[in-house]
Short mmCIF file of C-alpha atoms and ligand atoms in Angstrom, two decimals:
data_model
loop_
_atom_site.label_atom_id
_atom_site.label_comp_id
_atom_site.label_asym_id
_atom_site.label_seq_id
_atom_site.Cartn_x
_atom_site.Cartn_y
_atom_site.Cartn_z
CA MET A 1 51.37 -94.50 106.72
CA GLU A 2 49.90 -92.63 103.76
CA THR A 3 47.31 -90.04 104.75
CA PRO A 4 45.82 -87.10 102.85
CA MET A 5 48.18 -84.77 104.73
CA THR A 6 51.38 -86.48 103.62
CA ARG A 7 50.24 -86.38 100.01
CA ARG A 8 49.48 -82.70 100.39
CA SER A 9 52.83 -81.89 101.97
CA ALA A 10 54.59 -83.82 99.23
CA LEU A 11 52.92 -81.55 96.68
CA VAL A 12 53.98 -78.42 98.51
CA LEU A 13 57.53 -79.55 98.99
CA THR A 14 58.27 -80.85 95.51
CA GLY A 15 57.00 -77.64 93.90
CA ALA A 16 60.37 -75.93 94.18
CA ALA A 17 62.14 -78.94 92.75
CA ALA A 18 59.93 -79.20 89.65
CA GLY A 19 62.05 -79.68 86.55
CA THR A 20 64.95 -81.29 88.35
CA LEU A 21 65.83 -84.84 87.52
CA ALA A 22 64.40 -87.22 90.08
CA ALA A 23 66.27 -90.24 88.79
CA GLY A 24 68.55 -92.00 91.21
CA ARG A 25 67.01 -90.32 94.25
CA PRO A 26 68.01 -92.30 97.29
CA ARG A 27 65.14 -93.51 99.37
CA ASP A 28 66.15 -91.50 102.41
CA ASP A 29 66.44 -88.05 100.83
CA ALA A 30 64.89 -85.37 102.99
CA ASP A 31 61.89 -83.44 101.66
CA LEU A 32 63.14 -80.18 103.10
CA VAL A 33 66.44 -78.90 104.44
CA LEU A 34 66.70 -75.56 106.25
CA HIS A 35 70.37 -74.59 106.38
CA SER A 36 72.78 -71.74 107.19
CA GLY A 37 70.72 -70.58 110.15
CA VAL A 38 70.55 -70.65 113.92
CA VAL A 39 68.57 -73.74 114.86
CA TRP A 40 67.60 -73.60 118.53
CA THR A 41 66.75 -77.11 119.60
CA GLY A 42 65.21 -75.96 122.86
CA ASP A 43 68.56 -76.32 124.55
CA ALA A 44 71.56 -76.10 122.19
CA THR A 45 71.99 -74.46 118.79
CA ALA A 46 72.81 -75.99 115.41
CA GLN A 47 72.99 -74.70 111.82
CA ALA A 48 70.53 -76.85 109.91
CA VAL A 49 67.55 -79.17 110.17
CA ALA A 50 66.17 -81.74 107.72
CA VAL A 51 62.55 -82.86 107.44
CA LYS A 52 61.19 -85.98 105.77
CA GLY A 53 57.48 -86.68 105.78
CA LYS A 54 56.14 -85.55 109.12
CA ARG A 55 59.36 -85.91 111.05
CA ILE A 56 62.68 -84.25 111.69
CA VAL A 57 65.41 -86.55 110.36
CA ALA A 58 68.57 -84.55 111.08
CA VAL A 59 69.77 -81.59 113.13
CA GLY A 60 73.36 -80.37 113.14
CA SER A 61 75.99 -78.63 111.06
CA ASP A 62 75.23 -77.52 107.49
CA ARG A 63 77.69 -80.03 106.10
CA ARG A 64 76.18 -82.99 107.90
CA VAL A 65 72.52 -82.09 107.42
CA LEU A 66 72.91 -81.21 103.73
CA GLU A 67 74.04 -84.79 103.21
CA CYS A 68 70.34 -85.66 103.62
CA ALA A 69 69.47 -83.52 100.59
CA GLY A 70 68.93 -85.07 97.16
CA ASP A 71 67.58 -83.97 93.78
CA ARG A 72 64.04 -83.64 95.01
CA THR A 73 64.85 -81.96 98.32
CA ARG A 74 63.79 -78.38 98.77
CA ARG A 75 66.74 -76.48 100.22
CA VAL A 76 66.04 -73.23 102.05
CA ASP A 77 68.99 -70.95 102.76
CA LEU A 78 68.06 -69.39 106.08
CA LYS A 79 70.65 -66.60 105.67
CA GLY A 80 71.18 -66.59 109.41
CA ALA A 81 67.50 -66.79 110.38
CA PHE A 82 66.37 -68.50 113.58
CA VAL A 83 64.57 -71.84 113.67
CA GLY A 84 62.89 -73.03 116.83
CA PRO A 85 60.22 -75.50 117.88
CA GLY A 86 56.83 -74.45 116.48
CA PHE A 87 55.02 -72.34 119.06
CA ARG A 88 52.42 -73.90 121.29
CA ASP A 89 49.76 -71.96 123.16
CA GLN A 90 48.38 -73.77 126.17
CA HIS A 91 45.37 -71.49 126.73
CA THR A 92 43.24 -70.02 123.97
CA HIS A 93 39.59 -69.53 123.03
CA LEU A 94 40.27 -69.63 119.29
CA ILE A 95 37.60 -72.19 118.44
CA GLN A 96 34.95 -70.36 120.46
CA ARG A 97 35.89 -67.18 118.63
CA ALA A 98 35.70 -68.91 115.25
CA LEU A 99 32.16 -70.04 116.12
CA THR A 100 31.15 -66.36 116.14
CA GLY A 101 32.15 -66.14 112.47
CA ALA A 102 34.99 -63.71 113.18
CA ALA A 103 36.91 -62.13 110.27
CA PRO A 104 40.65 -62.79 109.77
CA GLU A 105 41.59 -59.50 111.47
CA ALA A 106 40.09 -60.74 114.73
CA TYR A 107 43.03 -63.13 115.15
CA ARG A 108 45.79 -60.63 114.34
CA PRO A 109 47.35 -58.75 117.23
CA VAL A 110 46.34 -55.11 117.44
CA TRP A 111 47.72 -52.84 120.11
CA LYS A 112 45.59 -50.07 121.62
CA PRO A 113 46.73 -47.53 124.22
CA TYR A 114 45.29 -48.17 127.68
CA ASP A 115 42.03 -46.32 128.34
CA GLU A 116 41.18 -46.35 132.06
CA ASP A 117 37.49 -45.42 131.67
CA GLU A 118 36.88 -48.07 129.05
CA ALA A 119 38.79 -50.71 131.03
CA PHE A 120 36.97 -49.84 134.26
CA GLU A 121 33.60 -50.30 132.59
CA ALA A 122 34.62 -53.57 130.90
CA ARG A 123 35.74 -54.96 134.26
CA ARG A 124 32.44 -53.96 135.86
CA ARG A 125 30.49 -55.78 133.12
CA THR A 126 32.61 -58.91 133.54
CA GLY A 127 32.15 -58.81 137.31
CA GLN A 128 28.39 -58.43 136.97
CA ARG A 129 28.36 -61.46 134.66
CA HIS A 130 30.24 -63.42 137.33
CA VAL A 131 27.74 -62.30 139.99
CA ASP A 132 24.83 -63.43 137.78
CA ILE A 133 26.36 -66.83 136.98
CA HIS A 134 27.07 -67.41 140.67
CA ALA A 135 23.50 -66.39 141.60
CA ARG A 136 22.23 -69.15 139.29
CA GLY A 137 24.40 -71.65 141.17
CA GLU A 138 26.55 -72.24 138.08
CA THR A 139 30.14 -71.85 136.96
CA PRO A 140 31.11 -70.16 133.64
CA VAL A 141 31.81 -73.56 132.03
CA ASP A 142 28.57 -75.39 132.85
CA GLN A 143 26.70 -74.66 129.60
CA CYS A 144 27.18 -76.90 126.58
CA THR A 145 25.65 -77.16 123.12
CA HIS A 146 26.20 -79.58 120.28
CA SER A 147 25.51 -77.72 117.04
CA PRO A 148 25.23 -79.56 113.74
CA VAL A 149 28.33 -79.19 111.56
CA THR A 150 27.82 -76.71 108.73
CA GLU A 151 30.05 -75.59 105.85
CA LYS A 152 30.06 -72.12 107.38
CA MET A 153 31.34 -73.48 110.68
CA LYS A 154 34.12 -75.33 108.90
CA ASN A 155 35.03 -72.28 106.82
CA ASP A 156 35.13 -70.08 109.91
CA LEU A 157 37.54 -72.54 111.54
CA LEU A 158 39.74 -72.47 108.42
CA VAL A 159 39.79 -68.66 108.43
CA MET A 160 41.00 -68.78 112.03
CA GLN A 161 43.72 -71.39 111.53
CA GLU A 162 45.19 -69.45 108.59
CA GLU A 163 45.95 -66.51 110.90
CA VAL A 164 47.22 -68.76 113.69
CA ALA A 165 49.69 -70.50 111.36
CA LYS A 166 51.02 -67.13 110.13
CA GLN A 167 52.07 -66.25 113.67
CA GLY A 168 54.38 -69.25 113.92
CA VAL A 169 52.01 -71.37 115.97
CA SER A 170 51.83 -75.14 115.48
CA THR A 171 49.65 -76.26 118.38
CA VAL A 172 46.89 -74.55 120.34
CA VAL A 173 44.91 -75.68 123.35
CA GLU A 174 41.26 -74.68 123.51
CA ALA A 175 40.59 -73.88 127.16
CA GLY A 176 36.98 -74.92 127.60
CA LEU A 177 35.09 -75.73 124.39
CA ARG A 178 31.36 -75.17 124.89
CA ASP A 179 30.07 -76.49 121.55
CA LEU A 180 30.90 -80.08 120.69
CA GLY A 181 29.79 -79.43 117.10
CA ALA A 182 33.08 -77.59 116.60
CA LEU A 183 34.94 -80.73 117.62
CA ASP A 184 32.95 -82.75 115.05
CA ALA A 185 33.85 -80.10 112.45
CA LEU A 186 37.56 -80.25 113.31
CA PHE A 187 37.61 -84.04 113.04
CA GLN A 188 35.98 -83.74 109.60
CA LEU A 189 38.53 -81.11 108.51
CA ALA A 190 41.35 -83.37 109.69
CA ASP A 191 39.93 -86.27 107.66
CA GLU A 192 39.73 -83.97 104.64
CA GLY A 193 43.40 -83.05 105.07
CA LYS A 194 42.61 -79.37 105.56
CA LEU A 195 44.11 -78.59 108.96
CA LYS A 196 47.28 -76.50 109.33
CA VAL A 197 47.21 -76.06 113.09
CA ARG A 198 47.02 -78.77 115.72
CA PHE A 199 44.03 -78.37 118.01
CA LEU A 200 44.17 -79.87 121.49
CA VAL A 201 40.76 -79.48 123.04
CA ARG A 202 39.75 -79.17 126.64
CA VAL A 203 35.98 -79.41 126.74
CA ALA A 204 34.10 -77.19 129.16
CA TRP A 205 32.90 -79.02 132.27
CA GLY A 206 29.32 -78.92 130.96
CA CYS A 207 30.35 -80.82 127.80
CA MET A 208 32.29 -83.60 129.49
CA GLU A 209 29.51 -86.14 130.01
CA GLU A 210 28.40 -85.90 126.39
CA ALA A 211 31.98 -86.01 125.13
CA ALA A 212 32.45 -89.21 127.12
CA LYS A 213 29.28 -90.65 125.54
CA MET A 214 30.84 -89.87 122.15
CA GLY A 215 33.67 -92.18 123.19
CA LEU A 216 36.12 -89.35 123.86
CA ARG A 217 38.65 -89.00 126.66
CA THR A 218 42.15 -87.60 127.04
CA GLY A 219 44.24 -88.72 124.06
CA SER A 220 41.30 -89.39 121.71
CA GLY A 221 41.97 -88.10 118.20
CA ASN A 222 44.82 -87.92 115.73
CA GLU A 223 47.89 -85.86 114.81
CA TRP A 224 45.79 -82.75 114.13
CA VAL A 225 42.88 -82.85 116.58
CA LYS A 226 43.06 -84.37 120.01
CA VAL A 227 41.07 -84.26 123.22
CA LEU A 228 43.35 -82.98 125.98
CA GLY A 229 40.86 -83.00 128.82
CA VAL A 230 38.33 -80.89 130.66
CA LYS A 231 38.28 -77.37 132.08
CA LEU A 232 36.76 -76.45 135.42
CA TYR A 233 36.34 -72.91 136.74
CA SER A 234 36.80 -72.05 140.40
CA ASP A 235 36.66 -68.25 140.72
CA GLY A 236 36.34 -64.90 138.91
CA TRP A 237 38.97 -62.45 137.65
CA LEU A 238 41.25 -60.04 139.49
CA GLY A 239 40.32 -56.90 137.50
CA PRO A 240 36.61 -56.99 138.44
CA ARG A 241 37.61 -58.06 142.00
CA THR A 242 35.75 -61.37 141.53
CA SER A 243 38.67 -63.80 141.84
CA ALA A 244 38.34 -65.53 145.22
CA LEU A 245 40.84 -64.28 147.83
CA ARG A 246 41.57 -65.59 151.31
CA GLN A 247 41.63 -62.02 152.66
CA PRO A 248 39.33 -59.21 151.41
CA TYR A 249 40.31 -57.03 148.47
CA SER A 250 42.21 -53.88 149.37
CA ASP A 251 39.69 -51.70 147.54
CA ASP A 252 36.04 -51.93 146.52
CA PRO A 253 35.40 -50.09 143.24
CA TYR A 254 32.42 -52.18 142.10
CA GLY A 255 30.61 -53.29 145.25
CA PHE A 256 31.01 -57.02 144.55
CA PRO A 257 31.63 -59.52 147.41
CA ARG A 258 34.76 -58.39 149.28
CA ARG A 259 36.58 -61.74 149.04
CA GLY A 260 35.51 -62.34 145.44
CA ILE A 261 33.36 -65.09 143.98
CA LEU A 262 33.96 -68.78 144.43
CA PHE A 263 32.02 -70.64 141.74
CA LEU A 264 33.20 -74.06 142.88
CA ALA A 265 32.26 -74.84 146.46
CA GLN A 266 34.63 -77.39 147.97
CA GLU A 267 32.17 -80.32 147.88
CA ARG A 268 31.34 -79.73 144.25
CA ALA A 269 35.00 -79.30 143.31
CA ASN A 270 35.83 -82.63 144.96
CA ARG A 271 32.97 -84.35 143.15
CA ASP A 272 33.65 -82.81 139.71
CA VAL A 273 37.33 -83.70 139.84
CA ALA A 274 36.46 -87.27 140.85
CA ARG A 275 34.05 -87.58 137.92
CA ALA A 276 36.59 -86.22 135.42
CA ARG A 277 39.17 -88.70 136.64
CA GLU A 278 36.61 -91.51 136.40
CA LEU A 279 35.84 -90.63 132.77
CA GLY A 280 39.53 -90.34 131.83
CA PHE A 281 39.77 -86.59 131.33
CA ASN A 282 42.93 -84.67 132.24
CA ILE A 283 41.92 -81.71 134.39
CA THR A 284 42.69 -78.04 134.47
CA THR A 285 40.89 -75.47 136.61
CA HIS A 286 40.72 -71.71 136.26
CA ALA A 287 41.96 -70.29 139.59
CA ILE A 288 43.18 -66.70 139.82
CA GLY A 289 42.87 -65.83 143.52
CA ASP A 290 44.55 -67.68 146.38
CA ARG A 291 41.19 -68.93 147.72
CA GLY A 292 40.23 -70.28 144.29
CA LEU A 293 43.62 -71.97 144.10
CA LYS A 294 43.29 -73.44 147.58
CA VAL A 295 39.89 -74.99 146.85
CA THR A 296 41.24 -76.36 143.57
CA LEU A 297 44.30 -77.92 145.22
CA ASN A 298 42.12 -79.33 148.01
CA ALA A 299 39.98 -81.04 145.37
CA TYR A 300 43.01 -82.35 143.49
CA GLU A 301 44.57 -83.73 146.68
CA HIS A 302 41.22 -85.18 147.75
CA ASN A 303 41.42 -87.15 144.49
CA ASP A 304 45.02 -88.23 145.06
CA VAL A 305 46.60 -86.09 142.34
CA ALA A 306 50.14 -87.23 141.52
CA PRO A 307 52.79 -85.83 139.15
CA ARG A 308 51.93 -88.46 136.51
CA ASP A 309 48.42 -86.95 136.21
CA ARG A 310 49.79 -83.60 134.96
CA TRP A 311 46.70 -81.77 136.16
CA ALA A 312 46.96 -78.01 135.83
CA VAL A 313 45.67 -74.73 137.19
CA GLU A 314 45.05 -71.81 134.85
CA HIS A 315 46.39 -68.34 135.79
CA VAL A 316 47.73 -68.82 139.39
CA GLN A 317 47.93 -65.04 139.83
CA VAL A 318 47.92 -64.78 143.64
CA ALA A 319 49.79 -67.68 145.20
CA GLU A 320 51.51 -67.65 148.59
CA ASP A 321 54.29 -70.12 149.36
CA ASP A 322 52.05 -72.71 151.06
CA LEU A 323 50.03 -73.08 147.86
CA LEU A 324 53.08 -73.28 145.61
CA GLU A 325 54.58 -75.95 147.86
CA ARG A 326 51.46 -78.04 147.44
CA MET A 327 51.68 -77.68 143.65
CA ILE A 328 55.33 -78.72 143.65
CA ARG A 329 54.69 -81.75 145.86
CA ARG A 330 51.87 -83.06 143.64
CA GLY A 331 53.31 -81.97 140.29
CA VAL A 332 50.36 -79.67 139.57
CA ILE A 333 51.17 -77.51 136.55
CA ALA A 334 50.82 -73.72 136.65
CA SER A 335 49.47 -72.56 133.29
CA ILE A 336 50.35 -68.87 133.11
CA GLN A 337 49.61 -66.19 130.52
CA LEU A 338 52.58 -64.34 129.09
CA SER A 339 50.72 -61.01 128.76
CA PHE A 340 48.80 -60.90 132.04
CA ALA A 341 51.36 -59.17 134.26
CA THR A 342 51.86 -56.23 131.91
CA SER A 343 48.10 -55.85 131.42
CA ASP A 344 47.12 -56.30 135.07
CA GLN A 345 49.75 -53.86 136.40
CA ARG A 346 47.06 -51.19 135.88
CA PHE A 347 44.91 -52.43 138.78
CA ALA A 348 46.71 -55.21 140.68
CA GLU A 349 48.22 -53.08 143.44
CA ASP A 350 44.93 -51.26 144.08
CA ALA A 351 43.12 -54.59 144.22
CA ILE A 352 45.36 -56.58 146.54
CA GLY A 353 47.67 -53.98 148.10
CA ARG A 354 51.41 -53.70 148.30
CA HIS A 355 52.01 -56.62 150.67
CA ARG A 356 50.16 -59.26 148.67
CA LEU A 357 51.76 -58.05 145.44
CA ARG A 358 54.81 -59.99 146.58
CA TYR A 359 52.84 -63.20 145.93
CA ALA A 360 51.31 -62.10 142.63
CA TYR A 361 52.37 -62.80 139.03
CA ARG A 362 55.54 -64.32 140.50
CA TRP A 363 56.61 -66.31 137.46
CA ARG A 364 60.32 -66.26 138.23
CA ASP A 365 59.82 -67.30 141.86
CA MET A 366 57.69 -70.18 140.65
CA LEU A 367 60.25 -71.36 138.12
CA ARG A 368 63.05 -71.12 140.68
CA ALA A 369 61.00 -73.13 143.16
CA ARG A 370 60.43 -75.73 140.41
CA VAL A 371 56.70 -75.37 140.08
CA PRO A 372 55.91 -77.15 136.79
CA MET A 373 54.92 -74.36 134.39
CA VAL A 374 53.55 -73.76 130.94
CA GLY A 375 52.66 -70.61 128.98
CA GLY A 376 49.80 -69.37 126.87
CA SER A 377 48.01 -66.25 125.70
CA ASP A 378 44.36 -66.57 126.78
CA PHE A 379 43.35 -65.28 123.34
CA ASP A 380 40.98 -63.42 122.88
CA ILE A 381 41.44 -61.73 126.24
CA GLU A 382 44.99 -61.02 125.01
CA ALA A 383 46.69 -61.15 121.60
CA LEU A 384 47.56 -64.64 120.38
CA ASP A 385 50.99 -63.78 118.96
CA PRO A 386 53.60 -65.61 121.09
CA MET A 387 56.19 -62.96 120.23
CA TRP A 388 53.99 -60.31 121.85
CA GLY A 389 53.72 -62.48 124.93
CA LEU A 390 57.44 -63.14 124.89
CA GLN A 391 58.34 -59.44 124.89
CA ARG A 392 55.92 -58.75 127.73
CA VAL A 393 57.00 -61.64 129.95
CA VAL A 394 60.69 -60.88 129.38
CA THR A 395 60.51 -57.08 129.85
CA ARG A 396 57.43 -56.86 132.13
CA THR A 397 56.92 -53.54 130.31
CA GLU A 398 53.85 -52.73 128.18
CA PHE A 399 54.42 -51.60 124.59
CA ASP A 400 53.82 -47.97 125.60
CA GLY A 401 56.84 -48.25 127.92
CA THR A 402 54.83 -48.65 131.16
CA PRO A 403 56.54 -48.92 133.54
CA PRO A 404 60.16 -48.23 132.61
CA GLY A 405 62.35 -51.05 133.89
CA GLY A 406 59.39 -53.42 134.17
CA TRP A 407 56.56 -54.10 136.61
CA LEU A 408 57.79 -56.24 139.53
CA PRO A 409 61.03 -56.55 137.53
CA ASP A 410 62.44 -59.32 139.75
CA GLN A 411 59.88 -61.58 138.10
CA ARG A 412 61.11 -61.03 134.52
CA LEU A 413 62.00 -64.22 132.63
CA ASP A 414 64.94 -64.71 130.30
CA VAL A 415 64.19 -65.48 126.65
CA PRO A 416 65.13 -69.20 126.57
CA THR A 417 63.03 -69.86 129.67
CA ALA A 418 60.07 -67.99 128.22
CA LEU A 419 60.43 -69.83 124.91
CA ARG A 420 60.38 -73.17 126.71
CA LEU A 421 57.06 -72.25 128.33
CA VAL A 422 55.50 -72.16 124.85
CA THR A 423 57.43 -75.11 123.37
CA SER A 424 58.90 -77.99 125.39
CA ARG A 425 57.04 -77.33 128.65
CA ALA A 426 53.79 -77.02 126.75
CA ALA A 427 54.47 -80.35 125.05
CA PHE A 428 54.98 -81.89 128.49
CA ALA A 429 51.70 -80.45 129.80
CA SER A 430 49.95 -82.12 126.84
CA PHE A 431 51.72 -85.51 127.19
CA GLU A 432 53.62 -84.91 123.94
CA GLU A 433 57.16 -84.29 125.18
CA ARG A 434 58.47 -87.55 123.69
CA GLU A 435 57.81 -86.43 120.13
CA ARG A 436 57.20 -82.69 120.08
CA GLY A 437 58.30 -79.39 121.63
CA THR A 438 62.00 -79.61 120.77
CA VAL A 439 63.95 -79.76 117.50
CA GLU A 440 65.51 -83.19 117.43
CA PRO A 441 65.65 -86.16 115.06
CA GLY A 442 62.63 -88.41 115.39
CA ASN A 443 60.34 -85.64 116.62
CA TYR A 444 57.46 -84.38 114.54
CA ALA A 445 58.57 -81.44 112.41
CA ASP A 446 56.80 -78.55 114.16
CA LEU A 447 59.02 -75.55 113.43
CA VAL A 448 58.96 -71.77 113.29
CA VAL A 449 61.42 -69.72 111.24
CA ILE A 450 62.06 -66.16 112.43
CA LYS A 451 64.27 -63.68 110.59
CA GLU A 452 65.73 -62.16 113.74
CA ASN A 453 67.21 -64.22 116.56
CA PRO A 454 64.98 -63.94 119.67
CA LEU A 455 67.89 -65.11 121.82
CA THR A 456 70.06 -62.11 120.89
CA MET A 457 67.76 -59.36 119.57
CA PRO A 458 66.85 -56.42 121.85
CA PRO A 459 64.06 -57.67 124.16
CA ASP A 460 61.94 -54.59 123.49
CA ARG A 461 61.84 -55.55 119.79
CA LEU A 462 60.71 -59.16 120.24
CA ALA A 463 57.06 -58.41 119.44
CA SER A 464 58.03 -57.06 116.01
CA ALA A 465 59.99 -60.14 114.94
CA THR A 466 59.45 -61.32 111.36
CA ARG A 467 57.91 -64.75 110.94
CA LEU A 468 59.26 -66.37 107.75
CA MET A 469 57.81 -69.87 107.90
CA THR A 470 55.71 -72.19 110.02
CA ILE A 471 55.90 -75.96 109.69
CA THR A 472 53.53 -78.34 111.45
CA ASN A 473 53.57 -82.14 111.17
CA GLY A 474 56.14 -81.66 108.40
CA THR A 475 53.82 -79.48 106.31
CA ILE A 476 54.69 -75.86 105.52
CA THR A 477 51.59 -74.12 106.85
CA SER A 478 52.68 -70.52 106.30
CA GLU A 479 55.39 -68.75 104.33
CA GLY A 480 56.03 -65.14 105.32
CA PRO A 481 57.37 -62.65 105.82
CA VAL A 482 54.78 -61.59 108.40
CA ARG A 483 55.23 -59.18 111.29
CA TYR A 484 52.92 -57.49 113.76
CA PRO A 485 54.69 -54.48 115.26
CA PRO A 486 52.71 -53.20 118.26
CA THR A 487 52.02 -49.59 117.34
CA ALA A 488 48.86 -47.63 117.93
ZN1 ZN B 1 40.41 -68.33 132.95
ZN1 ZN B 2 40.66 -68.26 129.15
#
């Protein structure tokens, strides 16, 4: 099917071949062949990959894949570079940030040394906000607006996507959109053929009824913008001691409720989940503490959650075995953030004590136990760059070297496992595993090209890896080199 995007990608791709004779071009010539590299399919490795239109048409040895190349094919000699599935980020607030009119720099990762006084004060402010929201009888995702689409709004979204594409990212999930006008704007931009990043949107709970009235539900949309579902919010955060715990916090630096704040009482959680199911919205719920997680799982089970639903929980930071077992049994997906363990090491032990630490940020335990899992950044709480997240989740050491050997080092992930959290497993969590998330013929061509090989480079250098190219839906959306070394 001919759409504005395919015409645009054709322009990009034939540029390099201008002047060559197009006569006699076989109908099945690829538009683009990346060869002489390390193509990681998500499982095995190959040397080359060919793209035609929006799809991958061949993966394999240089000799075999180059057979797809004709006069008009752009050939890129990878010179040993790595090609993997385009990165996916299952938890961001990129669209919300764009609505503030942020400058390009806002989306680029910047590393700052840890400042305890500043961090302490920021956590207190966040906790106070949670206390205030709870006092009003609300959750943080109850508010919704529907702004009119403006040129400025559209431009701000384009500024954002430019930076996202540079970092090797093909697909992002918005975790709780609170302005449906932004969704209107994205649909317009998609129609105009201007999108370079795929946006999967979870509307905030407060926006769900109106979204449904607009005719939207999970799966609504197109190849560039799609409604993924709804986001609910059960408890606060661990840093401010507002995430809801079954047992009291081990310390009390701010004077907030000792077992944290539960925004979603059980009856409301049961009701909200039922309503989301009724309207056809896939559900995820923010739950950091074990009490927040328990209430969330109670509500999911109350509504007969089954593995085919692919409902998720965001964060899952304190989770004893009984809770993980319930997630496994019902196929509830743990959506974790690659940078949270290294950031939260500063306060986690003070907050929950040595004993409960055994059940915290236990990514490796969860994978071993076969909890369905997916990874994300939680931009703009953390940097978007998946390579930053990758280094942190693999080393469990912050960029300043804290702590040497890694924090709770038994929970470190290996690189292929971590990569799958932001590629194939993310595609599964978004019902796209049949055509995205791996590099194989027939799949959409969502690819990232990295100069170094993440599978073999020193893990403490991953964050500095050089992005050479990003391809999404067969379109080259960024051509590097771009790198973001984390230095102060
Ligand atoms: Zn959250
Ligand atoms: Zn978030």
